[in-house]
Structure formats: C-alpha cells, structure tokens
Short mmCIF file of C-alpha atoms and ligand atoms in Angstrom, two decimals:
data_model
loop_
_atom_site.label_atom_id
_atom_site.label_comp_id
_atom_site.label_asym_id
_atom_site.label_seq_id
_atom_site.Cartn_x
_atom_site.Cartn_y
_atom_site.Cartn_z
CA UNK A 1 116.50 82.29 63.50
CA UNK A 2 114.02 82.67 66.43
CA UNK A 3 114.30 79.97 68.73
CA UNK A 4 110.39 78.57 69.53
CA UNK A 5 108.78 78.62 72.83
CA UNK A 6 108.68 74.30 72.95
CA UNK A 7 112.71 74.98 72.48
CA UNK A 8 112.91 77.25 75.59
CA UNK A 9 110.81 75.06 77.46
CA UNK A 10 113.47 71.89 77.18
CA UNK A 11 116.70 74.41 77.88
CA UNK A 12 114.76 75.31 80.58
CA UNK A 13 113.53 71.83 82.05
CA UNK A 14 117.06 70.90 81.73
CA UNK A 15 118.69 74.02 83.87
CA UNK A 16 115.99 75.70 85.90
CA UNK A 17 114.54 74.18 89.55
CA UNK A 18 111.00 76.98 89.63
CA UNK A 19 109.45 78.03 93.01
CA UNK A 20 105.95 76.58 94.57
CA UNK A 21 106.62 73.66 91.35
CA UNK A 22 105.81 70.28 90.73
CA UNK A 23 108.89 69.71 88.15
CA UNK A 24 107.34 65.88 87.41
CA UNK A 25 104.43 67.65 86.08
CA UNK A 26 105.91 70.80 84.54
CA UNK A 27 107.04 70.61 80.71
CA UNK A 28 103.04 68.69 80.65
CA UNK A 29 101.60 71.74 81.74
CA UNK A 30 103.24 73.81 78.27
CA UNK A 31 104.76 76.65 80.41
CA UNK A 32 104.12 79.80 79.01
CA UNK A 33 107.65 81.60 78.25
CA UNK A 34 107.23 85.06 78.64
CA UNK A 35 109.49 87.69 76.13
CA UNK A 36 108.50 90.72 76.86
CA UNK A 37 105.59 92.68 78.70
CA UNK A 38 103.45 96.06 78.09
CA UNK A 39 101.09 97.51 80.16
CA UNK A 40 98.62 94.73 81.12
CA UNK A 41 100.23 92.27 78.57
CA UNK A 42 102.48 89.41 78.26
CA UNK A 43 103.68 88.31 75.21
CA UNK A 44 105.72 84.94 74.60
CA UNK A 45 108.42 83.21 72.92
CA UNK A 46 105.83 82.70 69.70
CA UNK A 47 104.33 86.48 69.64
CA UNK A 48 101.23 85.20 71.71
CA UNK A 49 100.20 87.88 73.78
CA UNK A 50 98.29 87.30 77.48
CA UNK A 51 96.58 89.38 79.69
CA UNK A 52 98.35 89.26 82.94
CA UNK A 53 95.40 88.31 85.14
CA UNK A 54 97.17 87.81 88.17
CA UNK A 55 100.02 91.06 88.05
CA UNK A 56 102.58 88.28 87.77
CA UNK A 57 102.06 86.94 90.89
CA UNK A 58 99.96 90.24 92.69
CA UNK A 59 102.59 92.49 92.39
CA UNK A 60 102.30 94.63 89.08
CA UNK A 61 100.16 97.60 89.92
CA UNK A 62 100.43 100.03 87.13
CA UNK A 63 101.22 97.85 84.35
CA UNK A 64 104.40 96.68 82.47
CA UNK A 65 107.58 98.61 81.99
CA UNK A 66 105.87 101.60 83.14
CA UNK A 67 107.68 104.43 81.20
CA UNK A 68 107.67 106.89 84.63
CA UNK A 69 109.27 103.56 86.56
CA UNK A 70 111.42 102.59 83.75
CA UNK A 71 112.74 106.03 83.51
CA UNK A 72 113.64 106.42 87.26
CA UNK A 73 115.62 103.45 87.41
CA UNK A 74 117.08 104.50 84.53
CA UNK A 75 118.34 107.63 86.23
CA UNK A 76 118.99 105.93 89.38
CA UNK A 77 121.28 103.31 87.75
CA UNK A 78 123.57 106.50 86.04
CA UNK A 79 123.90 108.03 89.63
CA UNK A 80 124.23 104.94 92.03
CA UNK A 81 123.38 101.54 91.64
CA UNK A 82 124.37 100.26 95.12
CA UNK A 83 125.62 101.20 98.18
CA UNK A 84 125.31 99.37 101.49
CA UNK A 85 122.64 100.28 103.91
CA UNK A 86 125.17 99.21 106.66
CA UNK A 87 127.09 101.87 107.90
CA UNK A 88 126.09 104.43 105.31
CA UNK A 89 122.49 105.69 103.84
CA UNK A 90 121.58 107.26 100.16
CA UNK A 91 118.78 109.60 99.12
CA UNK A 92 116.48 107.25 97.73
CA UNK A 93 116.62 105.03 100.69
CA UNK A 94 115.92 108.63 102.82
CA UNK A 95 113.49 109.79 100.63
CA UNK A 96 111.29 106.61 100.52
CA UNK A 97 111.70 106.30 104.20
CA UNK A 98 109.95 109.87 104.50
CA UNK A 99 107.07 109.21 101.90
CA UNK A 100 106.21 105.54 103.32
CA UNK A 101 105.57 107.34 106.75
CA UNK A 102 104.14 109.81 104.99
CA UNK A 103 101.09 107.52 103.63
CA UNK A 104 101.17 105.17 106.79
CA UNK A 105 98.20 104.42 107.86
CA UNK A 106 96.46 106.11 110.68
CA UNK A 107 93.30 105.56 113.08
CA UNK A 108 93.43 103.80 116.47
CA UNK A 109 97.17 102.39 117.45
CA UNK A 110 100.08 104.27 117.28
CA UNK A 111 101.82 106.38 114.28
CA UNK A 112 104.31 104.24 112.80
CA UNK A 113 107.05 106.41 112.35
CA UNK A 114 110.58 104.41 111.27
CA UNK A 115 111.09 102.14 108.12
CA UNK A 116 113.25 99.14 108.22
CA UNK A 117 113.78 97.62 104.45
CA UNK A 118 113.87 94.10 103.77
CA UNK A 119 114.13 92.25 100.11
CA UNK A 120 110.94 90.02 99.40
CA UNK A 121 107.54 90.05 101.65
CA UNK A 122 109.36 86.92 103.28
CA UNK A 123 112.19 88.96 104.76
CA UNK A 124 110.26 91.57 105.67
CA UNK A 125 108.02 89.14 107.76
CA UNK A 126 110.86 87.63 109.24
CA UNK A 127 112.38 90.64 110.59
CA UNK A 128 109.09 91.94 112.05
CA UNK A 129 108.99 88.25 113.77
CA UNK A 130 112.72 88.85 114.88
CA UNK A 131 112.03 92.77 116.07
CA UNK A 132 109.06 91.26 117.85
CA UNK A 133 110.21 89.06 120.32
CA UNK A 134 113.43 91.12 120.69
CA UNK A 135 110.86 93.83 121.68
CA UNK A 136 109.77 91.90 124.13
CA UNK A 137 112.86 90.74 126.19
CA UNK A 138 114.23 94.24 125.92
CA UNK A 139 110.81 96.12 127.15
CA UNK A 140 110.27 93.26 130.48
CA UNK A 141 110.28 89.63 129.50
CA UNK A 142 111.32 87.35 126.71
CA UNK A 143 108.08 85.87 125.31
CA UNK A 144 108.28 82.89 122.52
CA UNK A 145 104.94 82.63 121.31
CA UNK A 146 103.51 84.27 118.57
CA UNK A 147 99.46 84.01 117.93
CA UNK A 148 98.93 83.14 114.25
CA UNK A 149 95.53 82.82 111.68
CA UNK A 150 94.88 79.46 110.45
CA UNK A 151 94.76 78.95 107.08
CA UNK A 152 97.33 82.40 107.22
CA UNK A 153 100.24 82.66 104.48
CA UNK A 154 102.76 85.23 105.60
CA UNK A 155 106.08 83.61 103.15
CA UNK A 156 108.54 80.67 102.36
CA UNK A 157 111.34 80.99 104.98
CA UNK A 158 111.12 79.39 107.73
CA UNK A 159 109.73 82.23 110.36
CA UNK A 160 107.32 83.31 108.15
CA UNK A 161 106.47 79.01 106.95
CA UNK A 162 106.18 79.41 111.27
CA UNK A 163 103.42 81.87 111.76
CA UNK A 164 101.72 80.59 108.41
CA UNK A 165 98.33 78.13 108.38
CA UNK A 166 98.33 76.56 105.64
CA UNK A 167 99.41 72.71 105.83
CA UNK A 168 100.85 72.21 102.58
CA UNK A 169 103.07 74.60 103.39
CA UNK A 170 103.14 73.99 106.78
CA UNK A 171 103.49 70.44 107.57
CA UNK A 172 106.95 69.26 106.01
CA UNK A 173 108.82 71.25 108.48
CA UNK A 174 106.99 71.51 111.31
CA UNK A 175 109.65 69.98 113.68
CA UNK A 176 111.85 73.35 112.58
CA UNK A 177 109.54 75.82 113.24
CA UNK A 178 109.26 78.43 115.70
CA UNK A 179 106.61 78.64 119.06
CA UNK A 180 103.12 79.29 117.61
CA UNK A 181 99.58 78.83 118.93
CA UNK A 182 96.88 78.80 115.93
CA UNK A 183 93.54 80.45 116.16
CA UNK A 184 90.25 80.32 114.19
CA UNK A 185 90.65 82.52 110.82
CA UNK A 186 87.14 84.60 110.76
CA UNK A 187 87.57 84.19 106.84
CA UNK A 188 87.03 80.54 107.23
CA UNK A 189 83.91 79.95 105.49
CA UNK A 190 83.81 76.64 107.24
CA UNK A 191 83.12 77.64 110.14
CA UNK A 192 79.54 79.83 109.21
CA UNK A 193 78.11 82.37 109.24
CA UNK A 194 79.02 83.04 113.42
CA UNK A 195 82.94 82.99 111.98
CA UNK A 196 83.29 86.42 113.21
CA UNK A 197 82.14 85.52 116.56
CA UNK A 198 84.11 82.25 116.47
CA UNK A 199 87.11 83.67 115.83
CA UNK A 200 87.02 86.64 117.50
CA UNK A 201 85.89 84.59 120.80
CA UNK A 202 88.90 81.86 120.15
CA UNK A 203 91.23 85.21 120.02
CA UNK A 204 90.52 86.28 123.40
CA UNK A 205 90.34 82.76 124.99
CA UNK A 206 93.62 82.11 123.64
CA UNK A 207 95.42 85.42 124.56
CA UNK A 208 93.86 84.79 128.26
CA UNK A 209 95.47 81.50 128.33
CA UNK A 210 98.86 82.56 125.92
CA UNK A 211 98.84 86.25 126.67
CA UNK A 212 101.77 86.26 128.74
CA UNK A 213 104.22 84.48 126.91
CA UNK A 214 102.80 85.86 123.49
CA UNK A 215 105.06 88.73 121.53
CA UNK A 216 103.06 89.36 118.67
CA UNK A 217 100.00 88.22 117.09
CA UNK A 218 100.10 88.74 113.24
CA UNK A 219 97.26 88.64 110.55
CA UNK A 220 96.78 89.61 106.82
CA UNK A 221 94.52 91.91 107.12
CA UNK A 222 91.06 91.90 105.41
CA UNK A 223 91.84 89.41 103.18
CA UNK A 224 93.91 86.27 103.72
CA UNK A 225 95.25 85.94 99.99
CA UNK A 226 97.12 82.94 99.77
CA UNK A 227 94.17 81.10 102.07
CA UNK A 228 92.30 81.59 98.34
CA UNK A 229 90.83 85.07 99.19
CA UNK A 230 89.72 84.70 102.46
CA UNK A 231 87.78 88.25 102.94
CA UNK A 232 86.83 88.89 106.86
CA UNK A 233 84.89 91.67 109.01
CA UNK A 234 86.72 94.87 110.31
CA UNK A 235 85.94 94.31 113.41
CA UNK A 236 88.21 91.27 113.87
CA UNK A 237 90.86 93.58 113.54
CA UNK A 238 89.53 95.89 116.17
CA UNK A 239 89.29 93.12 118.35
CA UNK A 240 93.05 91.75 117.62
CA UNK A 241 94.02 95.30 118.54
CA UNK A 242 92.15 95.61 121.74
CA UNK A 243 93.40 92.19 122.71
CA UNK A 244 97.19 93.00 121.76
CA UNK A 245 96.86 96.24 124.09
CA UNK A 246 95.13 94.33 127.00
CA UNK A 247 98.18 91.55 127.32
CA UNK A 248 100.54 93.42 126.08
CA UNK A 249 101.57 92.08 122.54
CA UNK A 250 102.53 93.63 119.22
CA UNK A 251 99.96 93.74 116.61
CA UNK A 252 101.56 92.79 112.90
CA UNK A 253 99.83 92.96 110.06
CA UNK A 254 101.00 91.65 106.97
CA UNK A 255 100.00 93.88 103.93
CA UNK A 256 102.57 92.24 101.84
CA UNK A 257 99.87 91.27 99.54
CA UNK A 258 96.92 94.01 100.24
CA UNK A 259 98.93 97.49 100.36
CA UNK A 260 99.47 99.77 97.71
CA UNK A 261 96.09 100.47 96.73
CA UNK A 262 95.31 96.51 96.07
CA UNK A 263 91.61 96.62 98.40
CA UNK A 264 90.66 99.69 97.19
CA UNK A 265 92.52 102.14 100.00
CA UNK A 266 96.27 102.46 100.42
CA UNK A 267 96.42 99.70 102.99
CA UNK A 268 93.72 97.00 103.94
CA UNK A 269 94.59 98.40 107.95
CA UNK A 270 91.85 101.56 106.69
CA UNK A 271 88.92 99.70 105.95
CA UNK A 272 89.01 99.29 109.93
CA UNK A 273 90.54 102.14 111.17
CA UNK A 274 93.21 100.42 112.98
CA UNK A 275 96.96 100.66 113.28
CA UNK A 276 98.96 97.78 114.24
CA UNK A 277 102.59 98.15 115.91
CA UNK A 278 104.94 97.04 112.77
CA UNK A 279 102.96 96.82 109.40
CA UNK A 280 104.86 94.75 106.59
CA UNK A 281 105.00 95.53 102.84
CA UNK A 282 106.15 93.84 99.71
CA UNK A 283 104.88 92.93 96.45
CA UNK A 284 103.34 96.17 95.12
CA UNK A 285 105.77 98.43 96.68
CA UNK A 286 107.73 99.24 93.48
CA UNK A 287 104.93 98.75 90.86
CA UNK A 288 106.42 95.06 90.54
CA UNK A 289 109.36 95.16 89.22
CA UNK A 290 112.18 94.97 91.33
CA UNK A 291 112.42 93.23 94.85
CA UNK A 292 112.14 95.43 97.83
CA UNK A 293 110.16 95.04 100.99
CA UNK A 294 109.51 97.02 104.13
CA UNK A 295 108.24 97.07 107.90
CA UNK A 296 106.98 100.11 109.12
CA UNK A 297 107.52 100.63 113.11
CA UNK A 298 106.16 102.54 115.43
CA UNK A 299 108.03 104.75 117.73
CA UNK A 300 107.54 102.68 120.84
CA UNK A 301 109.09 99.51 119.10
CA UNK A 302 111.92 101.46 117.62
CA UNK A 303 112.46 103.36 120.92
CA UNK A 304 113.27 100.05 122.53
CA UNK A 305 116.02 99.40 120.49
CA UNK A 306 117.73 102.07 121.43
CA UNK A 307 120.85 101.74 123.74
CA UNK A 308 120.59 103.12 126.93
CA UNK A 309 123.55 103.80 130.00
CA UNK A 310 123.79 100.59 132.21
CA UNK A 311 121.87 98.46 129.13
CA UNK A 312 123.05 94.29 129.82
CA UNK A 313 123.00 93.69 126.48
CA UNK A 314 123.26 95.98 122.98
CA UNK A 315 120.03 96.20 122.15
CA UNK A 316 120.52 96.78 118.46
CA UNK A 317 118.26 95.03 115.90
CA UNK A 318 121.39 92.76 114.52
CA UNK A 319 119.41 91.95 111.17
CA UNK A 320 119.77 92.89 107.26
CA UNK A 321 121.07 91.98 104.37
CA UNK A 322 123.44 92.73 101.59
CA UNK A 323 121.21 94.95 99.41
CA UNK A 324 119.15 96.36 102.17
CA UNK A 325 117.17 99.30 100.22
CA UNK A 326 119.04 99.05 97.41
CA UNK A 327 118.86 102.87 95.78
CA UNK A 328 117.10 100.65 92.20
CA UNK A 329 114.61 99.29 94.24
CA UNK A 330 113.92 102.46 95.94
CA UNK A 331 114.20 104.76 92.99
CA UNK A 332 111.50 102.51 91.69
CA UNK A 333 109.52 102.69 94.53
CA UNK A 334 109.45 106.20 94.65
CA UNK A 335 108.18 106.49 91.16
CA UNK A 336 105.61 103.99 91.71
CA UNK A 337 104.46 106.30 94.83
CA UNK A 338 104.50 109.43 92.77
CA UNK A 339 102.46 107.90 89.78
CA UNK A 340 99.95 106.44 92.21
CA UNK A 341 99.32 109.94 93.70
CA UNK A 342 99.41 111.79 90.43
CA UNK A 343 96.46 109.61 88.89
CA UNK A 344 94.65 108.78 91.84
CA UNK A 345 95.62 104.75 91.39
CA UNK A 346 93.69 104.12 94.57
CA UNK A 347 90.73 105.65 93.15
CA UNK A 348 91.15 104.12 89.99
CA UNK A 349 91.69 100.39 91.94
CA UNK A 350 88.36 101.00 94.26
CA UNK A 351 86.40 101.40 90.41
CA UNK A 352 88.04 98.94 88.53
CA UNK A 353 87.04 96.44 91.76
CA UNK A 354 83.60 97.45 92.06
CA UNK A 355 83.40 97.08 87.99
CA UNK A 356 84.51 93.75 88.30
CA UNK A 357 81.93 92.63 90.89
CA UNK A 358 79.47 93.89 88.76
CA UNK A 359 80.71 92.03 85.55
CA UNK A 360 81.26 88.82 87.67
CA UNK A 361 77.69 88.57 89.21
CA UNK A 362 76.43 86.09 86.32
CA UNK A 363 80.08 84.01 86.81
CA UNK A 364 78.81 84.01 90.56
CA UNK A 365 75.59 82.44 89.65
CA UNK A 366 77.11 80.03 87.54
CA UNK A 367 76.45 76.10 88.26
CA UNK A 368 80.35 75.28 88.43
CA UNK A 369 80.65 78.39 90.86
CA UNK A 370 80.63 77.90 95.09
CA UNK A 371 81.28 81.33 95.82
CA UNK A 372 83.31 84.61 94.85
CA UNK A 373 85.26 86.25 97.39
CA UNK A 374 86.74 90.17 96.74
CA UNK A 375 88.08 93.27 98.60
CA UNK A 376 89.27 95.69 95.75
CA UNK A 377 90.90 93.82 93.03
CA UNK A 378 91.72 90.83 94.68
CA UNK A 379 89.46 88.30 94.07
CA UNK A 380 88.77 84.39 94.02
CA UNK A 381 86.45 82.84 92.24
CA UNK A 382 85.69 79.13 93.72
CA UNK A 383 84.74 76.39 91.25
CA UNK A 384 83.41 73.23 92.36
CA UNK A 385 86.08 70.33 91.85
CA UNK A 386 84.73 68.43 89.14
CA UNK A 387 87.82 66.78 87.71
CA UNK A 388 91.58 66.47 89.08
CA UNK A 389 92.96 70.22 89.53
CA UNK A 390 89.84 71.64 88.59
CA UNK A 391 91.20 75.31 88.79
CA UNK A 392 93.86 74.46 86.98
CA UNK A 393 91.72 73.30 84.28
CA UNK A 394 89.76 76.92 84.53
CA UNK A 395 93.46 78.52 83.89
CA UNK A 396 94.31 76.65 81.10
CA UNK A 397 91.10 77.35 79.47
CA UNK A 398 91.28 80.64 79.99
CA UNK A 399 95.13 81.15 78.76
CA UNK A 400 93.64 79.56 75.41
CA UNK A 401 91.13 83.03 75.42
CA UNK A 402 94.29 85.34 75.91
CA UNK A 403 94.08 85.42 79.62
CA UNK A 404 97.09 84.11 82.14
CA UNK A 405 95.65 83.47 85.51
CA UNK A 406 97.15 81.36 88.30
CA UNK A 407 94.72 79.25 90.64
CA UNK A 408 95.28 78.59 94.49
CA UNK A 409 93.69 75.25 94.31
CA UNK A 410 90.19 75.55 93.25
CA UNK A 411 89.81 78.78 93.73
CA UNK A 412 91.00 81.25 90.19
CA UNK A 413 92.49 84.09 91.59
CA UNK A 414 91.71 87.36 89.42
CA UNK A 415 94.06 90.49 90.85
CA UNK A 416 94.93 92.24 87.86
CA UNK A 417 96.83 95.71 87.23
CA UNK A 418 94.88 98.35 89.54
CA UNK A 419 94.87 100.13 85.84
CA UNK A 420 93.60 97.84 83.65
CA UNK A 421 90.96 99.46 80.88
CA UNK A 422 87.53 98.21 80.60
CA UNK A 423 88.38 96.74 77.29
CA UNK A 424 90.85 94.06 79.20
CA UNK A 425 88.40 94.00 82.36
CA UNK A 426 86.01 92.66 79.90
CA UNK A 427 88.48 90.21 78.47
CA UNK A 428 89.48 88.95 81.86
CA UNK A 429 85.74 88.19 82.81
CA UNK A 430 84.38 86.92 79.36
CA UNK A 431 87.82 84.72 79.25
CA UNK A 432 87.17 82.98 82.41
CA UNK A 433 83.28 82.75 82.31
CA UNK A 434 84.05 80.41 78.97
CA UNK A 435 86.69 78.55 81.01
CA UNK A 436 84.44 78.11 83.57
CA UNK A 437 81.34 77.00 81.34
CA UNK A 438 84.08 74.54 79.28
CA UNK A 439 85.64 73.01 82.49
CA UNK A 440 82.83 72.85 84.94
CA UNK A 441 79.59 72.04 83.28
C1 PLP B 1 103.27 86.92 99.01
C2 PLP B 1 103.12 87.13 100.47
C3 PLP B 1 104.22 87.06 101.33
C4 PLP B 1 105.58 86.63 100.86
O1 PLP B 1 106.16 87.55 100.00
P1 PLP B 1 107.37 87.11 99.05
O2 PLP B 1 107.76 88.36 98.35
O3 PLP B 1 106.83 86.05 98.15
O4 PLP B 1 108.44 86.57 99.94
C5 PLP B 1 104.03 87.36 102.65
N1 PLP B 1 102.83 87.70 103.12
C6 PLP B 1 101.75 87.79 102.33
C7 PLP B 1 100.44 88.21 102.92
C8 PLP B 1 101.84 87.48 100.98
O5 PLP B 1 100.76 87.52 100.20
#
C-alpha cells in the first residue's frame, strides 16, 4: 500500500522542526513531499512531478542524480568513504584542491593558491571570518571590525548572521554578534539610480574612518541573492578592492551562491576582473548533492599562518570539523567539475540566462510586475504586494502549473538547473506568467 503525500505530511508535522520555517503555518501551506528527482524534475509522494525552479534551494547545477555524479560517488564510496582531514589527507581531497586552484579566478588581486574545506556555505564563511582577523593580529595588529553590505546574506551561524544585512535575520541576535560597521549595498534600488556612487562613496568614507581597525570587508559579489537578487555594477568591486589595498584589509567575497557557472562565468569575481584575498564557495560546488564548501586563499594569507622561529604564539588556523572534505563530497565535486568542462556548462548557463531574459520581457511588462533583476540564471522577479505574502501566492500558483519555485518575500526567485532544455525554460516562464496574471491582477 503506498502511503499518500497528506499521510507524510502529518508523520512529518509530528517529528520534523524545518529550517527558515514558520511551523504554525506549515501543514496550511500543503508541503510538497518530494520521492524522487530526475534531471530538472521533482516528483512527489502522489506521482506529481515539478520542475525544480529554484535547483532545490540554488544548488543543483546539472540536474538530478546526474548519472556521471552518481557514478563517482558510487566508486568513491567502494574505495573510501571517510577519513579525517586532521592529521591525514586522501586523493580526492588533493585532487579537488589542485582543480579548484586550477579554475580560480584571476585579474587584479592576488592568485589564490591554497584550499581550506568547510561543510555548508555557512562554515565556509565563518572560517574566512575566523582566518581574517587571525590574519590580522598575526601580520601587525588585531583588528575587530569587519565592513559588511546591507541588505547582505552570507549564512545562519552566528559569524556569518554577523556580517549579514538583512534584519529578519539579523535583529533577534544582535546582542551576540560580532564587531561590524554596515555600508550602503549599491544593489539597493532604494537608494536610485546614483546607488553606485552612494555606495561606493559610503565605502571609502567608512574605511577612512574604520580602516584601521577593519580585517576584512566581505560582499556577494554581483548579485546579493538572498537580498532578492540584488544585481550591482563591476565597478563597486573594483572600488572595494582598491579600498581593501589602501587600508590594508582582506577582500572576501562570498560566491557561495554565484560560483560554479551560476552568472554566466565560473565565478561572479570575472565579470569585474577582480580577485579578492579568500573567495568562499558552497552550494553548487558538487552539482548539489552532497554538502561541501570551500575558501580559496591566497598565498599571502596562508603564508601568515605559517610558524616561524621566535613566533609568541602558534599561529596555526585552529578550525575544522569532523568531515572536513569528506572524500564523497569531493569525489562528487570532482565529477561535477569534469562534466562542467566537458559540455561547456558555463556556456550553456550564459544561453540559457540570456534565453530567459528574452522569454521574461512580457512578465517584465506585466501590471503586477515592479521590476526583474538577473545576472546569468539567477533571477528575481518582483511582484507588487497585492494581498498577504503576495509571492507566496505567485509560488503556489505556479506549483499548480508543474513548477516549484520558492519566493524571498515578494520577489519569485527563478535559478533553475544551468541545463535545463528549452522545453522546461518555457514551462518555467509560461508557469509563472499565469501565476502572476492569477495572483496579481
Ligand atoms: C546560501 C548562502 C550562504 C549560506 O550557505 P549554506 O550552505 O546555506 O550555509 C552563504 N552565502 C551566500 C551568498 C549564500 O547565498
């Protein structure tokens, strides 16, 4: 007897506590209870299938139980599943290390050169916070501060919650959180059309006044994701690097959400031809399906860790965890890598973006529409509130069409597989242009 999806849904409600979730609200909002998954597809507990809109939360590149990824952890698990990254090292964990460095980024900063693995883009954020200001008390003097985005998402714990913008996020813990000094986001479409200016002009006010005691001054860049696809100019990116030179902070970009080929290049760092000092990565890193996460350091930052005769203290990064690049994770990595090379994934991404603008331009000039924002295939798509949880609304809709999406407020966010067909694309755009003309007009 198959047991229905409304019979899951109670088990679960009974037993299961979800991330980012309002559990008053939950069961109400008919979860959808995924069975299995192929290629762009989800398909639930009653044989419904659903275009994955959203790559299950921005991380599934190539599609669903891939059969290159599937088959390299499959090998991976019948020569080692685990072994710790303290103490010893493995071949996948080596190998990955090499081709990460391999497609780092390059233009003006310096080569980043050493990889140190985390689990989820969180982790990875924190230990390029903690390598950071450690950075700076062993290379002259201990500074505190770090120079943050508003309206910035960089994770859940509680350095990254620290260097994040966004208030409902934000606020609950602010009394635990570490030394930050906010600046203007140049995505911040309330600020006009002089954001760039703005922001780039708050930047260098703030590191004259804060440039002394600031370690590090992180930004997504390109595209502030979680913000609801805030998209911003280059050149505040050139800036933030000229600024972290001149007072003598690291630059850290977050590409936990934009690497891998999500904007349309390898990482969002190349649509402005800058490198920053430790570059985090997450989400797409192993196609999306198993958690891994890295920084990627330059050889100055790494050199500083480094013990040397007559050293006070150790120097040695004292951070990682129990399944540091666990040989799975990185197996799967690797194969994610090699199919995104083979098939040109980043050329395929840059298309299936560009597509999508095109196909969106009559959603754009839709009366329920404020604006769309996109770099690559990540994209938001604002609706004016016209009723409580207005996005929302636009999601449910458009799950009744065959598509799963997942709003950030009101804005829908679109970011599907960098492979999706044009047979799906136009699914995902016809799904949510009737959602939109149902919900908003
Ligand atoms: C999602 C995200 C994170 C957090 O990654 P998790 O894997 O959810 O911990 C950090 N930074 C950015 C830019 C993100 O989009």
């Amino acid at each position: 007897m198959t047991v229905s999806s409304a019979d899951w849904i109670a088990r679960d409600n009974a037993a299961v506590w979800h991330p980012f979730t309002q559990h008053a609200t939950w069961i109400g909002d008919d979860p959808t209870v995924v069975e299995r998954a192929e290629g762009p597809w989800l398909i639930d507990t009653d044989g419904r299938r659903h275009l994955d809109g959203v790559s299950s939360l921005w991380t599934t590149t190539l599609g669903h139980c891939h059969p290159d990824i599937n088959a390299a952890i499959a090998a991976q698990l019948e020569t080692l599943d685990h072994s710790t990254f303290l103490g010893t090292t493995h071949i996948p964990g080596i190998e990955l290390s090499e081709a990460l460095i391999a497609l780092a980024p390059k233009g003006t900063g310096p080569d980043l050169t050493k990889v140190f693995y985390a689990g989820d883009g969180s982790s990875a954020v924190e230990a390029a916070l903690k390598i950071a200001y450690q950075y700076s008390s062993q290379t002259g003097r201990a500074r505190p501060t770090f120079v943050r985005l508003e309206h910035a998402y960089h994770g859940d714990t509680l350095g990254a919650v620290a260097v994040g913008g966004h208030d409902l996020f934000h606020a609950t813990y602010r009394p635990l959180l570490l030394q930050t000094v906010g600046v203007p986001s140049p995505g911040d479409r309330s600020l006009g059309p002089d954001r760039l200016r703005i922001a780039i002009d708050a930047l260098e006010a703030t590191m004259r006044e804060h440039g002394d005691q600031t370690c590090a001054i992180i930004v997504e860049p390109m595209m502030q994701g979680a913000a609801g696809m805030f998209d911003y100019d280059a050149e505040y990116l050139r800036a933030a690097r000229r600024l972290a030179d001149k007072y003598g902070a690291l630059l850290i970009f977050d590409e936990v959400a934009t690497g891998f080929g999500r904007t349309g290049k390898m990482w969002a760092a190349e649509h402005a031809g800058v490198v920053p000092d430790l570059l985090t990565c997450g989400k797409g890193i192993t196609g999306g399906y198993l958690p891994l996460s890295a920084v990627l350091a330059a050889e100055h930052v790494y050199e500083a860790f480094l013990a040397r005769p007559g050293d006070s203290g150790p120097r040695t990064f004292f951070h990682g965890h129990t399944y540091t690049a666990n040989p799975l994770c990185c197996a799967a990595a690797l194969a994610n890598l090699r199919v995104m090379g083979e098939q040109d994934v980043i050329g395929q991404a840059r298309r299936l973006g560009e597509r999508l603008a095109k196909l969106l331009e009559p959603v754009g000039a839709m009366p329920g529409v404020t604006e769309i924002r996109r770099l690559g295939t990540m994209i938001g798509v604002e609706v004016a509130p016209s009723r409580d949880r207005t996005g929302f609304a636009v999601c449910q809709a458009a799950r009744e069409r065959g598509v799963w999406l997942r709003p950030l407020g009101d804005t829908v966010i679109l970011m599907p597989p960098l492979t999706l067909a044009e047979p799906e694309t136009d699914l995902l755009v016809n799904a949510l242009a009737e959602a939109v003309a149902e919900v908003c007009e």
